[in-house]
GROMACS .gro file of C-alpha atoms in nm:
model
  230
    1MET     CA    1  11.975  -5.682   6.120
    2GLU     CA    2  12.025  -5.307   6.140
    3GLU     CA    3  11.764  -5.081   6.291
    4SER     CA    4  11.707  -4.893   5.967
    5LYS     CA    5  11.635  -5.211   5.779
    6VAL     CA    6  11.392  -5.323   6.049
    7GLN     CA    7  11.214  -4.990   6.028
    8ALA     CA    8  11.196  -5.014   5.650
    9LEU     CA    9  11.049  -5.364   5.677
   10HIS     CA   10  10.791  -5.239   5.918
   11ASP     CA   11  10.695  -4.953   5.692
   12THR     CA   12  10.647  -5.184   5.396
   13LEU     CA   13  10.434  -5.422   5.600
   14SER     CA   14  10.220  -5.140   5.735
   15LYS     CA   15  10.137  -5.036   5.381
   16LEU     CA   16   9.964  -5.370   5.315
   17LYS     CA   17   9.680  -5.279   5.557
   18ARG     CA   18   9.504  -5.610   5.611
   19SER     CA   19   9.135  -5.583   5.697
   20ALA     CA   20   9.125  -5.853   5.969
   21GLY     CA   21   9.338  -6.006   6.244
   22LEU     CA   22   9.547  -5.850   6.519
   23GLY     CA   23   9.778  -5.659   6.288
   24VAL     CA   24   9.821  -5.286   6.251
   25SER     CA   25   9.472  -5.234   6.114
   26SER     CA   26   9.308  -5.419   6.410
   27HIS     CA   27   9.136  -5.206   6.673
   28TYR     CA   28   9.336  -5.399   6.938
   29ASN     CA   29   9.658  -5.249   6.800
   30PHE     CA   30   9.767  -4.952   7.009
   31GLY     CA   31  10.022  -4.832   6.753
   32GLY     CA   32   9.791  -4.569   6.616
   33LYS     CA   33   9.719  -4.437   6.965
   34CYS     CA   34  10.079  -4.370   7.055
   35LYS     CA   35  10.182  -4.006   7.012
   36THR     CA   36  10.521  -3.943   6.860
   37LYS     CA   37  10.752  -3.644   6.825
   38GLU     CA   38  11.069  -3.563   6.635
   39VAL     CA   39  11.386  -3.514   6.835
   40ASN     CA   40  11.717  -3.448   6.657
   41GLY     CA   41  11.574  -3.578   6.334
   42GLN     CA   42  11.441  -3.901   6.485
   43ILE     CA   43  11.084  -4.000   6.568
   44VAL     CA   44  11.044  -4.073   6.940
   45ARG     CA   45  10.735  -4.186   7.132
   46GLU     CA   46  10.604  -3.953   7.397
   47ASP     CA   47  10.537  -4.237   7.652
   48GLY     CA   48  10.908  -4.321   7.659
   49LEU     CA   49  10.892  -4.669   7.499
   50PRO     CA   50  11.131  -4.746   7.213
   51SER     CA   51  10.997  -4.661   6.869
   52ASN     CA   52  11.045  -4.998   6.699
   53PRO     CA   53  10.821  -5.283   6.577
   54LEU     CA   54  10.877  -5.481   6.899
   55TYR     CA   55  10.698  -5.218   7.115
   56HIS     CA   56  10.466  -5.093   6.844
   57GLY     CA   57  10.160  -5.279   6.975
   58PHE     CA   58  10.206  -5.183   7.341
   59VAL     CA   59  10.158  -4.881   7.566
   60ARG     CA   60  10.324  -4.794   7.896
   61GLU     CA   61  10.156  -4.922   8.209
   62GLY     CA   62   9.917  -4.672   8.364
   63THR     CA   63   9.865  -4.461   8.050
   64TYR     CA   64   9.543  -4.637   7.945
   65ASP     CA   65   9.224  -4.476   8.077
   66PRO     CA   66   8.928  -4.717   8.092
   67LYS     CA   67   8.688  -4.424   8.143
   68ALA     CA   68   8.775  -4.270   7.809
   69SER     CA   69   8.542  -4.270   7.512
   70ASP     CA   70   8.725  -4.557   7.340
   71ALA     CA   71   8.683  -4.792   7.642
   72ALA     CA   72   8.409  -4.986   7.461
   73LYS     CA   73   8.655  -5.046   7.180
   74TYR     CA   74   8.956  -5.157   7.385
   75GLY     CA   75   8.785  -5.282   7.703
   76ASP     CA   76   8.723  -5.132   8.045
   77GLY     CA   77   9.018  -5.291   8.227
   78ARG     CA   78   8.824  -5.562   8.407
   79GLU     CA   79   8.978  -5.904   8.475
   80ILE     CA   80   8.969  -6.129   8.175
   81LYS     CA   81   8.859  -6.491   8.227
   82ARG     CA   82   9.135  -6.727   8.117
   83ASN     CA   83   9.047  -7.050   8.302
   84PHE     CA   84   8.759  -7.241   8.141
   85ASP     CA   85   8.774  -7.563   8.344
   86ASP     CA   86   8.416  -7.507   8.461
   87CYS     CA   87   8.292  -7.509   8.100
   88LYS     CA   88   8.370  -7.875   8.021
   89GLY     CA   89   8.006  -7.953   7.957
   90LEU     CA   90   7.992  -7.698   7.674
   91VAL     CA   91   8.108  -7.749   7.317
   92SER     CA   92   8.487  -7.771   7.314
   93SER     CA   93   8.687  -7.545   7.093
   94SER     CA   94   8.993  -7.765   7.044
   95GLY     CA   95   9.047  -8.108   6.891
   96SER     CA   96   9.215  -8.248   7.201
   97GLU     CA   97   8.910  -8.169   7.414
   98ASP     CA   98   8.689  -8.336   7.153
   99ASN     CA   99   8.909  -8.644   7.165
  100ASN     CA  100   8.888  -8.644   7.544
  101ASP     CA  101   8.509  -8.620   7.525
  102LYS     CA  102   8.498  -8.908   7.279
  103SER     CA  103   8.722  -9.122   7.499
  104THR     CA  104   8.510  -9.046   7.805
  105LYS     CA  105   8.194  -9.133   7.609
  106LYS     CA  106   8.349  -9.464   7.502
  107LYS     CA  107   8.448  -9.537   7.860
  108LEU     CA  108   8.099  -9.456   7.980
  109LYS     CA  109   7.947  -9.683   7.714
  110LYS     CA  110   8.181  -9.968   7.810
  111GLU     CA  111   8.100  -9.919   8.176
  112ALA     CA  112   7.727  -9.917   8.100
  113LYS     CA  113   7.760 -10.241   7.897
  114LYS     CA  114   7.959 -10.401   8.178
  115GLN     CA  115   7.702 -10.299   8.434
  116ALA     CA  116   7.421 -10.432   8.212
  117LYS     CA  117   7.597 -10.769   8.176
  118LEU     CA  118   7.653 -10.791   8.552
  119GLU     CA  119   7.290 -10.705   8.617
  120ALA     CA  120   7.175 -10.968   8.365
  121LYS     CA  121   7.394 -11.231   8.536
  122ARG     CA  122   7.260 -11.132   8.876
  123GLN     CA  123   6.901 -11.155   8.755
  124ALA     CA  124   6.972 -11.496   8.597
  125LYS     CA  125   7.115 -11.624   8.927
  126LEU     CA  126   6.814 -11.494   9.118
  127GLU     CA  127   6.577 -11.659   8.870
  128ALA     CA  128   6.765 -11.989   8.899
  129LYS     CA  129   6.744 -11.974   9.279
  130ARG     CA  130   6.372 -11.896   9.261
  131GLN     CA  131   6.309 -12.188   9.026
  132ALA     CA  132   6.511 -12.420   9.254
  133LYS     CA  133   6.302 -12.314   9.555
  134ILE     CA  134   5.980 -12.374   9.359
  135GLU     CA  135   6.104 -12.720   9.256
  136GLU     CA  136   6.195 -12.805   9.617
  137LYS     CA  137   5.851 -12.699   9.739
  138ARG     CA  138   5.683 -12.908   9.468
  139ARG     CA  139   5.892 -13.214   9.560
  140ALA     CA  140   5.814 -13.165   9.929
  141LYS     CA  141   5.441 -13.149   9.852
  142LEU     CA  142   5.459 -13.467   9.644
  143GLU     CA  143   5.648 -13.650   9.920
  144ALA     CA  144   5.398 -13.530  10.180
  145ALA     CA  145   5.109 -13.650   9.964
  146LYS     CA  146   5.278 -13.990   9.917
  147LEU     CA  147   5.336 -14.024  10.292
  148LYS     CA  148   4.978 -13.927  10.366
  149SER     CA  149   4.842 -14.184  10.120
  150ALA     CA  150   5.072 -14.452  10.263
  151VAL     CA  151   4.959 -14.374  10.619
  152GLU     CA  152   4.594 -14.384  10.514
  153GLU     CA  153   4.648 -14.721  10.346
  154GLU     CA  154   4.815 -14.856  10.659
  155ASP     CA  155   4.528 -14.726  10.873
  156THR     CA  156   4.271 -14.889  10.647
  157THR     CA  157   4.460 -15.219  10.645
  158THR     CA  158   4.500 -15.214  11.024
  159SER     CA  159   4.133 -15.126  11.078
  160GLN     CA  160   4.027 -15.404  10.845
  161SER     CA  161   4.256 -15.651  11.022
  162GLU     CA  162   4.122 -15.541  11.363
  163LYS     CA  163   3.765 -15.589  11.244
  164LYS     CA  164   3.850 -15.934  11.119
  165ASP     CA  165   4.017 -16.019  11.452
  166LYS     CA  166   3.712 -15.896  11.646
  167LYS     CA  167   3.480 -16.104  11.433
  168LYS     CA  168   3.700 -16.410  11.485
  169LYS     CA  169   3.704 -16.351  11.863
  170LYS     CA  170   3.325 -16.316  11.875
  171LYS     CA  171   3.277 -16.634  11.677
  172LYS     CA  172   3.523 -16.817  11.901
  173LYS     CA  173   3.351 -16.685  12.215
  174LYS     CA  174   3.012 -16.794  12.092
  175ALA     CA  175   3.147 -17.134  12.005
  176ASP     CA  176   3.307 -17.165  12.349
  177GLU     CA  177   2.983 -17.062  12.521
  178ALA     CA  178   2.789 -17.315  12.318
  179VAL     CA  179   3.035 -17.585  12.416
  180LEU     CA  180   3.011 -17.485  12.784
  181GLU     CA  181   2.632 -17.490  12.775
  182ASP     CA  182   2.642 -17.835  12.630
  183THR     CA  183   2.890 -17.957  12.895
  184ILE     CA  184   2.726 -17.793  13.203
  185THR     CA  185   2.482 -18.018  13.397
  186PRO     CA  186   2.140 -17.898  13.525
  187ASP     CA  187   2.265 -17.904  13.883
  188ALA     CA  188   2.555 -17.679  13.796
  189LYS     CA  189   2.316 -17.439  13.628
  190ASP     CA  190   2.102 -17.428  13.943
  191ASP     CA  191   2.410 -17.359  14.154
  192GLU     CA  192   2.501 -17.070  13.929
  193LYS     CA  193   2.153 -16.925  13.957
  194ASP     CA  194   2.168 -16.949  14.339
  195HIS     CA  195   2.505 -16.783  14.336
  196ASP     CA  196   2.372 -16.502  14.123
  197GLU     CA  197   2.075 -16.451  14.354
  198GLU     CA  198   2.305 -16.436  14.655
  199LYS     CA  199   2.510 -16.169  14.486
  200LYS     CA  200   2.199 -15.964  14.415
  201GLN     CA  201   2.079 -16.000  14.775
  202SER     CA  202   2.415 -15.893  14.912
  203LYS     CA  203   2.406 -15.586  14.692
  204LYS     CA  204   2.060 -15.495  14.819
  205ASP     CA  205   2.169 -15.538  15.180
  206SER     CA  206   2.475 -15.317  15.128
  207LYS     CA  207   2.253 -15.046  14.976
  208LYS     CA  208   2.017 -15.058  15.273
  209GLU     CA  209   2.302 -15.033  15.522
  210SER     CA  210   2.447 -14.731  15.340
  211LYS     CA  211   2.105 -14.560  15.349
  212LYS     CA  212   2.074 -14.627  15.724
  213ARG     CA  213   2.417 -14.481  15.788
  214LYS     CA  214   2.332 -14.167  15.594
  215HIS     CA  215   2.005 -14.129  15.783
  216MET     CA  216   2.183 -14.167  16.117
  217GLU     CA  217   2.448 -13.916  16.018
  218GLU     CA  218   2.181 -13.663  15.914
  219LYS     CA  219   2.007 -13.700  16.248
  220ALA     CA  220   2.329 -13.652  16.439
  221SER     CA  221   2.413 -13.339  16.243
  222LYS     CA  222   2.064 -13.196  16.307
  223LYS     CA  223   2.101 -13.256  16.682
  224LYS     CA  224   2.436 -13.078  16.687
  225LYS     CA  225   2.285 -12.777  16.509
  226GLN     CA  226   1.996 -12.761  16.758
  227LYS     CA  227   2.239 -12.767  17.050
  228LYS     CA  228   2.444 -12.485  16.900
  229ASP     CA  229   2.134 -12.274  16.845
  230LYS     CA  230   2.030 -12.318  17.212
   0.00000   0.00000   0.00000
């Protein structure tokens, strides 16, 4: 396309004058700020850039003054933030970010459900173990009670049998004594009495002898003490 036709197209488009966007009428368009002059019948820009639609919205580097009165309109030249990775928690401006948020929410929900199921299983296992322990303790108590009752019954039966045996022995002894009394003659009885009296007399004599020995030993010890004192 020839340059004249491009210029004519640009002129026709500039006559439309839209009220919004980043076109010619926008305050971010620097086309109106560029100063032009006529040289040899052609319009030339004073900053040296070509006067065509491609460079119409730009100015040469270094010509913009942020301290000028129109700085509030075009900006003050500070660094513009272009990385918004730290703003993921805010409302997303694009559909892809919304989809990512939805997918992450779904994943989080699935993970939470999985964790809840695992926790429920763990709690069920713990409850089963607790119930098993309680059942074991109950069985142990029952067995201990049964053993105790059995031992008590055995003790009672043995004590009763021992009592019966003692009674039988006493009866037998009495019967034997009665038989012996019937069989023993009067002379034998007298001999037994004499024997018993002899035993008693011997005991008395042994007691007397022991007393004499003690008395003699006391005297001897007293004499030794008196000699030591002298």
